[in-house]
Short mmCIF file of N, CA and C and ligand atoms in Angstrom, two decimals:
data_model
loop_
_atom_site.label_atom_id
_atom_site.label_comp_id
_atom_site.label_asym_id
_atom_site.label_seq_id
_atom_site.Cartn_x
_atom_site.Cartn_y
_atom_site.Cartn_z
N MET A 1 -18.81 -14.30 8.24
CA MET A 1 -18.12 -13.36 9.13
C MET A 1 -16.71 -13.86 9.45
N VAL A 2 -15.80 -12.92 9.61
CA VAL A 2 -14.40 -13.23 9.91
C VAL A 2 -14.29 -13.90 11.28
N LYS A 3 -13.45 -14.93 11.36
CA LYS A 3 -13.23 -15.60 12.64
C LYS A 3 -12.26 -14.74 13.46
N LEU A 4 -12.64 -14.46 14.72
CA LEU A 4 -11.79 -13.62 15.57
C LEU A 4 -11.20 -14.42 16.72
N LEU A 5 -9.99 -14.06 17.10
CA LEU A 5 -9.36 -14.67 18.27
C LEU A 5 -9.67 -13.80 19.49
N ARG A 6 -9.51 -14.40 20.65
CA ARG A 6 -9.82 -13.69 21.88
C ARG A 6 -8.87 -12.51 22.08
N THR A 7 -9.42 -11.37 22.49
CA THR A 7 -8.60 -10.20 22.85
C THR A 7 -9.35 -9.39 23.90
N LYS A 8 -8.56 -8.66 24.70
CA LYS A 8 -9.19 -7.78 25.70
C LYS A 8 -9.49 -6.41 25.12
N ASN A 9 -9.17 -6.21 23.84
CA ASN A 9 -9.51 -4.96 23.15
C ASN A 9 -11.02 -4.75 23.24
N ASP A 10 -11.43 -3.55 23.67
CA ASP A 10 -12.85 -3.33 23.97
C ASP A 10 -13.71 -2.92 22.76
N LEU A 11 -13.11 -2.84 21.57
CA LEU A 11 -13.96 -2.54 20.40
C LEU A 11 -14.96 -3.68 20.22
N PRO A 12 -16.22 -3.36 19.87
CA PRO A 12 -17.22 -4.42 19.71
C PRO A 12 -16.78 -5.46 18.68
N GLU A 13 -17.19 -6.71 18.90
CA GLU A 13 -16.77 -7.81 18.04
C GLU A 13 -17.17 -7.57 16.58
N GLN A 14 -18.38 -7.05 16.39
CA GLN A 14 -18.86 -6.78 15.03
C GLN A 14 -17.96 -5.75 14.33
N THR A 15 -17.55 -4.73 15.08
CA THR A 15 -16.64 -3.71 14.55
C THR A 15 -15.31 -4.34 14.17
N ARG A 16 -14.78 -5.14 15.09
CA ARG A 16 -13.47 -5.76 14.85
C ARG A 16 -13.52 -6.66 13.62
N ALA A 17 -14.60 -7.39 13.48
CA ALA A 17 -14.74 -8.30 12.33
C ALA A 17 -14.75 -7.51 11.02
N GLU A 18 -15.51 -6.43 10.99
CA GLU A 18 -15.60 -5.60 9.76
C GLU A 18 -14.26 -4.94 9.46
N VAL A 19 -13.58 -4.46 10.51
CA VAL A 19 -12.32 -3.75 10.30
C VAL A 19 -11.23 -4.74 9.84
N VAL A 20 -11.23 -5.95 10.39
CA VAL A 20 -10.24 -6.96 9.98
C VAL A 20 -10.42 -7.27 8.48
N LYS A 21 -11.66 -7.35 8.05
CA LYS A 21 -11.94 -7.58 6.63
C LYS A 21 -11.37 -6.44 5.78
N LEU A 22 -11.62 -5.23 6.24
CA LEU A 22 -11.12 -4.03 5.54
C LEU A 22 -9.58 -4.03 5.52
N LEU A 23 -8.98 -4.38 6.66
CA LEU A 23 -7.51 -4.39 6.76
C LEU A 23 -6.91 -5.43 5.82
N ASN A 24 -7.50 -6.61 5.74
CA ASN A 24 -6.97 -7.64 4.83
C ASN A 24 -7.10 -7.20 3.37
N GLN A 25 -8.17 -6.45 3.06
CA GLN A 25 -8.33 -5.93 1.70
C GLN A 25 -7.21 -4.93 1.37
N ARG A 26 -7.00 -3.96 2.26
CA ARG A 26 -5.96 -2.95 2.01
C ARG A 26 -4.57 -3.56 2.08
N LEU A 27 -4.40 -4.59 2.92
CA LEU A 27 -3.11 -5.30 2.99
C LEU A 27 -2.76 -5.90 1.63
N ALA A 28 -3.75 -6.51 0.99
CA ALA A 28 -3.51 -7.14 -0.32
C ALA A 28 -2.98 -6.11 -1.30
N GLU A 29 -3.58 -4.92 -1.29
CA GLU A 29 -3.15 -3.88 -2.23
C GLU A 29 -1.79 -3.31 -1.86
N ALA A 30 -1.50 -3.25 -0.56
CA ALA A 30 -0.19 -2.74 -0.12
C ALA A 30 0.94 -3.69 -0.52
N VAL A 31 0.71 -5.00 -0.36
CA VAL A 31 1.72 -5.99 -0.78
C VAL A 31 1.88 -5.93 -2.31
N ASP A 32 0.75 -5.81 -3.00
CA ASP A 32 0.77 -5.67 -4.46
C ASP A 32 1.62 -4.46 -4.86
N LEU A 33 1.38 -3.32 -4.19
CA LEU A 33 2.13 -2.10 -4.50
C LEU A 33 3.62 -2.29 -4.23
N GLN A 34 3.92 -3.02 -3.14
CA GLN A 34 5.33 -3.23 -2.79
C GLN A 34 6.07 -3.99 -3.90
N THR A 35 5.43 -5.01 -4.44
CA THR A 35 6.08 -5.77 -5.52
C THR A 35 6.23 -4.89 -6.77
N GLN A 36 5.31 -3.95 -6.97
CA GLN A 36 5.39 -3.06 -8.13
C GLN A 36 6.56 -2.08 -7.97
N CYS A 37 6.82 -1.65 -6.72
CA CYS A 37 7.98 -0.77 -6.47
C CYS A 37 9.27 -1.50 -6.83
N LYS A 38 9.35 -2.76 -6.45
CA LYS A 38 10.56 -3.55 -6.74
C LYS A 38 10.69 -3.81 -8.25
N GLN A 39 9.54 -4.07 -8.88
CA GLN A 39 9.54 -4.27 -10.32
C GLN A 39 10.14 -3.04 -11.02
N ALA A 40 9.75 -1.86 -10.55
CA ALA A 40 10.28 -0.60 -11.09
C ALA A 40 11.77 -0.46 -10.77
N HIS A 41 12.13 -0.74 -9.53
CA HIS A 41 13.52 -0.63 -9.05
C HIS A 41 14.46 -1.51 -9.88
N TRP A 42 14.01 -2.72 -10.20
CA TRP A 42 14.87 -3.66 -10.92
C TRP A 42 14.97 -3.35 -12.41
N ASN A 43 13.89 -2.94 -13.03
CA ASN A 43 13.85 -2.89 -14.49
C ASN A 43 14.15 -1.54 -15.11
N VAL A 44 14.11 -0.47 -14.31
CA VAL A 44 14.31 0.86 -14.90
C VAL A 44 15.72 1.01 -15.46
N LYS A 45 15.79 1.70 -16.61
CA LYS A 45 17.09 2.02 -17.23
C LYS A 45 16.99 3.42 -17.85
N GLY A 46 18.14 3.99 -18.17
CA GLY A 46 18.13 5.30 -18.83
C GLY A 46 19.09 6.27 -18.16
N GLU A 47 19.06 7.52 -18.65
CA GLU A 47 20.02 8.53 -18.17
C GLU A 47 19.88 8.82 -16.68
N THR A 48 18.67 8.68 -16.16
CA THR A 48 18.45 8.97 -14.74
C THR A 48 18.41 7.67 -13.92
N PHE A 49 19.08 6.64 -14.44
CA PHE A 49 18.98 5.32 -13.81
C PHE A 49 19.17 5.34 -12.30
N ILE A 50 20.32 5.85 -11.85
CA ILE A 50 20.64 5.67 -10.43
C ILE A 50 19.67 6.42 -9.53
N ALA A 51 19.25 7.62 -9.98
CA ALA A 51 18.29 8.39 -9.17
C ALA A 51 16.97 7.62 -9.02
N LEU A 52 16.47 7.08 -10.14
CA LEU A 52 15.18 6.38 -10.08
C LEU A 52 15.32 5.02 -9.40
N HIS A 53 16.41 4.31 -9.69
CA HIS A 53 16.66 3.01 -9.05
C HIS A 53 16.63 3.17 -7.53
N GLU A 54 17.27 4.22 -7.02
CA GLU A 54 17.31 4.44 -5.57
C GLU A 54 15.99 4.98 -5.03
N LEU A 55 15.37 5.88 -5.80
CA LEU A 55 14.07 6.42 -5.36
C LEU A 55 13.03 5.31 -5.23
N PHE A 56 12.96 4.44 -6.24
CA PHE A 56 11.97 3.37 -6.22
C PHE A 56 12.19 2.43 -5.03
N ASP A 57 13.44 2.25 -4.64
CA ASP A 57 13.70 1.39 -3.48
C ASP A 57 13.30 2.08 -2.17
N LYS A 58 13.45 3.40 -2.13
CA LYS A 58 13.01 4.14 -0.93
C LYS A 58 11.49 4.05 -0.80
N VAL A 59 10.79 4.14 -1.93
CA VAL A 59 9.33 3.99 -1.88
C VAL A 59 9.01 2.59 -1.36
N ASN A 60 9.70 1.59 -1.89
CA ASN A 60 9.49 0.20 -1.46
C ASN A 60 9.67 0.03 0.05
N GLU A 61 10.72 0.67 0.59
CA GLU A 61 10.97 0.53 2.04
C GLU A 61 9.81 1.08 2.86
N ASP A 62 9.27 2.23 2.45
CA ASP A 62 8.13 2.79 3.18
C ASP A 62 6.89 1.92 3.01
N VAL A 63 6.68 1.42 1.80
CA VAL A 63 5.50 0.58 1.56
C VAL A 63 5.59 -0.70 2.41
N GLU A 64 6.81 -1.21 2.59
CA GLU A 64 7.00 -2.38 3.45
C GLU A 64 6.53 -2.07 4.88
N GLU A 65 6.80 -0.85 5.33
CA GLU A 65 6.31 -0.45 6.67
C GLU A 65 4.79 -0.34 6.70
N TYR A 66 4.20 0.15 5.61
CA TYR A 66 2.73 0.23 5.56
C TYR A 66 2.12 -1.17 5.67
N VAL A 67 2.74 -2.12 4.97
CA VAL A 67 2.27 -3.50 4.98
C VAL A 67 2.23 -4.01 6.43
N ASP A 68 3.31 -3.75 7.15
CA ASP A 68 3.41 -4.22 8.54
C ASP A 68 2.40 -3.53 9.45
N LEU A 69 2.22 -2.23 9.26
CA LEU A 69 1.25 -1.48 10.07
C LEU A 69 -0.16 -2.03 9.88
N ILE A 70 -0.52 -2.29 8.63
CA ILE A 70 -1.87 -2.77 8.32
C ILE A 70 -2.07 -4.19 8.88
N ALA A 71 -1.08 -5.07 8.63
CA ALA A 71 -1.21 -6.47 9.06
C ALA A 71 -1.28 -6.57 10.58
N GLU A 72 -0.44 -5.81 11.27
CA GLU A 72 -0.41 -5.93 12.73
C GLU A 72 -1.65 -5.32 13.38
N ARG A 73 -2.28 -4.35 12.71
CA ARG A 73 -3.55 -3.82 13.22
C ARG A 73 -4.63 -4.92 13.18
N ALA A 74 -4.60 -5.73 12.13
CA ALA A 74 -5.58 -6.82 12.02
C ALA A 74 -5.40 -7.82 13.17
N VAL A 75 -4.15 -8.11 13.52
CA VAL A 75 -3.89 -9.06 14.61
C VAL A 75 -4.30 -8.46 15.96
N GLN A 76 -4.03 -7.16 16.12
CA GLN A 76 -4.42 -6.49 17.38
C GLN A 76 -5.91 -6.61 17.63
N LEU A 77 -6.70 -6.67 16.56
CA LEU A 77 -8.15 -6.73 16.69
C LEU A 77 -8.66 -8.17 16.77
N GLY A 78 -7.72 -9.12 16.88
CA GLY A 78 -8.11 -10.52 17.00
C GLY A 78 -8.27 -11.22 15.65
N GLY A 79 -7.82 -10.57 14.60
CA GLY A 79 -7.98 -11.14 13.27
C GLY A 79 -6.82 -12.01 12.84
N MET A 80 -7.04 -12.73 11.75
CA MET A 80 -5.98 -13.50 11.10
C MET A 80 -5.56 -12.72 9.86
N VAL A 81 -4.24 -12.58 9.69
CA VAL A 81 -3.72 -11.89 8.50
C VAL A 81 -3.70 -12.85 7.33
N GLU A 82 -4.12 -12.36 6.17
CA GLU A 82 -4.07 -13.18 4.95
C GLU A 82 -3.09 -12.51 3.99
N GLY A 83 -1.80 -12.85 4.18
CA GLY A 83 -0.76 -12.08 3.52
C GLY A 83 0.16 -12.83 2.57
N THR A 84 -0.17 -14.07 2.21
CA THR A 84 0.71 -14.74 1.26
C THR A 84 0.49 -14.17 -0.15
N VAL A 85 1.45 -14.41 -1.01
CA VAL A 85 1.38 -13.91 -2.38
C VAL A 85 0.08 -14.35 -3.06
N ARG A 86 -0.28 -15.63 -2.88
CA ARG A 86 -1.49 -16.13 -3.53
C ARG A 86 -2.75 -15.47 -2.98
N MET A 87 -2.77 -15.30 -1.64
CA MET A 87 -3.93 -14.65 -1.02
C MET A 87 -4.10 -13.22 -1.51
N VAL A 88 -2.97 -12.48 -1.53
CA VAL A 88 -3.09 -11.06 -1.90
C VAL A 88 -3.35 -10.90 -3.39
N ALA A 89 -2.80 -11.78 -4.21
CA ALA A 89 -3.00 -11.66 -5.66
C ALA A 89 -4.48 -11.85 -6.00
N LYS A 90 -5.13 -12.74 -5.27
CA LYS A 90 -6.54 -13.01 -5.50
C LYS A 90 -7.42 -11.82 -5.08
N ARG A 91 -6.98 -11.13 -4.03
CA ARG A 91 -7.84 -10.12 -3.41
C ARG A 91 -7.60 -8.69 -3.91
N SER A 92 -6.36 -8.36 -4.26
CA SER A 92 -6.02 -6.97 -4.58
C SER A 92 -6.81 -6.46 -5.78
N VAL A 93 -7.28 -5.21 -5.68
CA VAL A 93 -7.96 -4.58 -6.81
C VAL A 93 -7.05 -3.56 -7.51
N LEU A 94 -5.80 -3.48 -7.06
CA LEU A 94 -4.84 -2.58 -7.72
C LEU A 94 -4.54 -3.12 -9.11
N PRO A 95 -4.57 -2.25 -10.15
CA PRO A 95 -4.25 -2.75 -11.50
C PRO A 95 -2.82 -3.28 -11.57
N GLU A 96 -2.58 -4.22 -12.49
CA GLU A 96 -1.23 -4.77 -12.67
C GLU A 96 -0.27 -3.66 -13.07
N TYR A 97 1.00 -3.80 -12.70
CA TYR A 97 2.03 -2.80 -13.00
C TYR A 97 2.04 -2.52 -14.50
N GLY A 98 2.10 -1.23 -14.86
CA GLY A 98 1.86 -0.83 -16.24
C GLY A 98 3.04 -0.77 -17.18
N ALA A 99 4.28 -0.97 -16.67
CA ALA A 99 5.44 -0.83 -17.56
C ALA A 99 5.97 -2.19 -17.99
N GLN A 100 6.07 -2.38 -19.30
CA GLN A 100 6.67 -3.62 -19.79
C GLN A 100 8.10 -3.40 -20.28
N GLY A 101 8.41 -2.15 -20.64
CA GLY A 101 9.75 -1.83 -21.15
C GLY A 101 10.70 -1.40 -20.06
N GLU A 102 11.73 -0.68 -20.46
CA GLU A 102 12.77 -0.31 -19.52
C GLU A 102 12.89 1.19 -19.29
N SER A 103 12.27 1.99 -20.17
CA SER A 103 12.55 3.44 -20.12
C SER A 103 12.09 4.06 -18.80
N SER A 104 12.89 5.05 -18.37
CA SER A 104 12.59 5.70 -17.10
C SER A 104 11.21 6.35 -17.16
N ARG A 105 10.86 6.95 -18.31
CA ARG A 105 9.55 7.60 -18.46
C ARG A 105 8.41 6.61 -18.21
N GLU A 106 8.58 5.41 -18.80
CA GLU A 106 7.54 4.39 -18.66
C GLU A 106 7.38 3.96 -17.20
N HIS A 107 8.51 3.82 -16.50
CA HIS A 107 8.44 3.39 -15.10
C HIS A 107 7.92 4.49 -14.18
N VAL A 108 8.26 5.74 -14.50
CA VAL A 108 7.73 6.85 -13.71
C VAL A 108 6.20 6.92 -13.88
N GLU A 109 5.74 6.74 -15.11
CA GLU A 109 4.29 6.72 -15.37
C GLU A 109 3.63 5.56 -14.61
N ALA A 110 4.23 4.39 -14.74
CA ALA A 110 3.61 3.19 -14.16
C ALA A 110 3.57 3.26 -12.64
N LEU A 111 4.68 3.67 -12.01
CA LEU A 111 4.69 3.69 -10.55
C LEU A 111 3.85 4.84 -10.00
N SER A 112 3.82 5.98 -10.71
CA SER A 112 2.95 7.07 -10.23
C SER A 112 1.48 6.66 -10.37
N ASN A 113 1.14 5.93 -11.43
CA ASN A 113 -0.24 5.42 -11.55
C ASN A 113 -0.58 4.49 -10.39
N ALA A 114 0.36 3.61 -10.04
CA ALA A 114 0.13 2.65 -8.95
C ALA A 114 -0.03 3.39 -7.62
N LEU A 115 0.83 4.38 -7.38
CA LEU A 115 0.75 5.15 -6.12
C LEU A 115 -0.57 5.92 -6.05
N ALA A 116 -0.99 6.50 -7.18
CA ALA A 116 -2.24 7.25 -7.20
C ALA A 116 -3.43 6.33 -6.92
N ALA A 117 -3.42 5.15 -7.54
CA ALA A 117 -4.53 4.20 -7.35
C ALA A 117 -4.55 3.72 -5.90
N PHE A 118 -3.38 3.45 -5.34
CA PHE A 118 -3.31 3.00 -3.95
C PHE A 118 -3.74 4.12 -3.01
N GLY A 119 -3.33 5.36 -3.33
CA GLY A 119 -3.72 6.51 -2.51
C GLY A 119 -5.24 6.65 -2.44
N LYS A 120 -5.88 6.43 -3.58
CA LYS A 120 -7.34 6.51 -3.61
C LYS A 120 -7.97 5.43 -2.72
N LEU A 121 -7.40 4.22 -2.79
CA LEU A 121 -7.92 3.11 -1.96
C LEU A 121 -7.71 3.41 -0.47
N MET A 122 -6.58 4.03 -0.12
CA MET A 122 -6.33 4.37 1.28
C MET A 122 -7.34 5.39 1.77
N ARG A 123 -7.66 6.38 0.93
CA ARG A 123 -8.66 7.38 1.34
C ARG A 123 -10.03 6.73 1.54
N MET A 124 -10.35 5.75 0.69
CA MET A 124 -11.60 5.01 0.89
C MET A 124 -11.53 4.24 2.20
N GLY A 125 -10.34 3.74 2.52
CA GLY A 125 -10.14 3.00 3.78
C GLY A 125 -10.34 3.89 4.99
N ILE A 126 -9.85 5.14 4.91
CA ILE A 126 -10.03 6.09 6.03
C ILE A 126 -11.53 6.29 6.28
N ASP A 127 -12.28 6.54 5.21
CA ASP A 127 -13.72 6.77 5.34
C ASP A 127 -14.43 5.53 5.91
N ALA A 128 -14.02 4.36 5.42
CA ALA A 128 -14.66 3.11 5.89
C ALA A 128 -14.35 2.88 7.37
N ALA A 129 -13.09 3.13 7.79
CA ALA A 129 -12.73 2.92 9.20
C ALA A 129 -13.44 3.93 10.08
N ASP A 130 -13.60 5.16 9.58
CA ASP A 130 -14.36 6.19 10.31
C ASP A 130 -15.80 5.75 10.51
N ALA A 131 -16.39 5.25 9.43
CA ALA A 131 -17.79 4.81 9.49
C ALA A 131 -17.96 3.66 10.47
N LEU A 132 -16.91 2.82 10.60
CA LEU A 132 -16.97 1.69 11.54
C LEU A 132 -16.58 2.12 12.96
N LYS A 133 -16.28 3.41 13.13
CA LYS A 133 -15.91 3.98 14.43
C LYS A 133 -14.65 3.35 15.03
N ASP A 134 -13.68 3.07 14.15
CA ASP A 134 -12.37 2.62 14.63
C ASP A 134 -11.36 3.73 14.29
N ALA A 135 -11.19 4.66 15.22
CA ALA A 135 -10.34 5.83 15.01
C ALA A 135 -8.87 5.44 14.81
N ASN A 136 -8.43 4.37 15.46
CA ASN A 136 -7.02 4.00 15.35
C ASN A 136 -6.69 3.45 13.96
N THR A 137 -7.60 2.64 13.41
CA THR A 137 -7.38 2.16 12.04
C THR A 137 -7.45 3.33 11.05
N ALA A 138 -8.39 4.24 11.26
CA ALA A 138 -8.48 5.43 10.40
C ALA A 138 -7.19 6.23 10.49
N ASP A 139 -6.60 6.30 11.69
CA ASP A 139 -5.35 7.03 11.89
C ASP A 139 -4.19 6.36 11.15
N ILE A 140 -4.13 5.03 11.23
CA ILE A 140 -3.08 4.28 10.52
C ILE A 140 -3.23 4.52 9.01
N PHE A 141 -4.45 4.41 8.51
CA PHE A 141 -4.69 4.65 7.08
C PHE A 141 -4.32 6.09 6.70
N THR A 142 -4.60 7.04 7.60
CA THR A 142 -4.28 8.45 7.32
C THR A 142 -2.78 8.64 7.23
N GLU A 143 -2.05 8.02 8.16
CA GLU A 143 -0.59 8.11 8.15
C GLU A 143 -0.04 7.55 6.83
N ILE A 144 -0.57 6.39 6.42
CA ILE A 144 -0.13 5.75 5.18
C ILE A 144 -0.48 6.64 3.99
N SER A 145 -1.68 7.19 4.01
CA SER A 145 -2.15 8.03 2.91
C SER A 145 -1.25 9.26 2.75
N ARG A 146 -0.83 9.82 3.87
CA ARG A 146 0.07 10.98 3.85
C ARG A 146 1.40 10.60 3.20
N GLY A 147 1.92 9.43 3.57
CA GLY A 147 3.18 8.95 3.00
C GLY A 147 3.06 8.69 1.51
N VAL A 148 1.95 8.09 1.11
CA VAL A 148 1.74 7.76 -0.31
C VAL A 148 1.63 9.05 -1.14
N ASP A 149 0.94 10.05 -0.61
CA ASP A 149 0.84 11.33 -1.31
C ASP A 149 2.23 11.95 -1.51
N LYS A 150 3.09 11.82 -0.51
CA LYS A 150 4.45 12.36 -0.61
C LYS A 150 5.23 11.62 -1.70
N TRP A 151 5.14 10.28 -1.70
CA TRP A 151 5.88 9.50 -2.71
C TRP A 151 5.33 9.72 -4.11
N LEU A 152 4.02 9.92 -4.21
CA LEU A 152 3.43 10.22 -5.52
C LEU A 152 4.05 11.51 -6.07
N TRP A 153 4.16 12.51 -5.21
CA TRP A 153 4.80 13.78 -5.62
C TRP A 153 6.24 13.52 -6.08
N MET A 154 7.00 12.78 -5.26
CA MET A 154 8.42 12.54 -5.57
C MET A 154 8.59 11.81 -6.90
N VAL A 155 7.68 10.87 -7.19
CA VAL A 155 7.80 10.09 -8.43
C VAL A 155 7.29 10.91 -9.62
N GLU A 156 6.12 11.54 -9.47
CA GLU A 156 5.58 12.24 -10.65
C GLU A 156 6.31 13.55 -10.94
N ALA A 157 7.13 14.02 -10.02
CA ALA A 157 7.95 15.21 -10.28
C ALA A 157 8.98 14.94 -11.38
N HIS A 158 9.20 13.64 -11.72
CA HIS A 158 10.12 13.30 -12.81
C HIS A 158 9.47 13.41 -14.19
N LEU A 159 8.16 13.64 -14.22
CA LEU A 159 7.49 13.80 -15.52
C LEU A 159 7.73 15.22 -16.03
N PRO A 160 7.73 15.43 -17.33
CA PRO A 160 7.95 16.78 -17.87
C PRO A 160 6.91 17.75 -17.32
N PRO A 161 7.28 19.02 -17.08
CA PRO A 161 6.39 20.01 -16.49
C PRO A 161 5.07 20.19 -17.26
N ALA A 162 5.12 20.04 -18.60
CA ALA A 162 3.91 20.25 -19.40
C ALA A 162 2.87 19.15 -19.18
N HIS A 163 3.29 18.03 -18.58
CA HIS A 163 2.42 16.87 -18.43
C HIS A 163 1.16 17.21 -17.63
FE1 FE2 B 1 18.08 -3.49 -4.94
#
């Protein structure tokens, strides 16, 4: 069981322990996603370079906020955040970033895949937080999920219409 620090938060200790575990899991994937946004931002090239370079950084900025929201919720519940690169790399279940080349098409595919996979994990997080009866964590996950769905639209809108 997760070690908890003292807090006056009235959620039951068992609930807080389970939710902190869930938060550290989703945190790992959020940090993973953030590095993938930067990977896309740095490596993309092509005719639409500046649009995608800037779009990918905007996604990164929002994902950075998601990381903070998730990590600070864990602390609020008396948990310890496990957020170093080594910790998150070991824990994240998000697939590795899919683009090895430079083409804008490849990066749009890779980042939309990452956003879709992360979106699915966030929806699972909402259900898990609901089941644990922590409405505030479910609300944080819902807010993040809404943002991820928006960014998925913005990124995959660059794919050809027939796709
Ligand atoms: Fe930059």
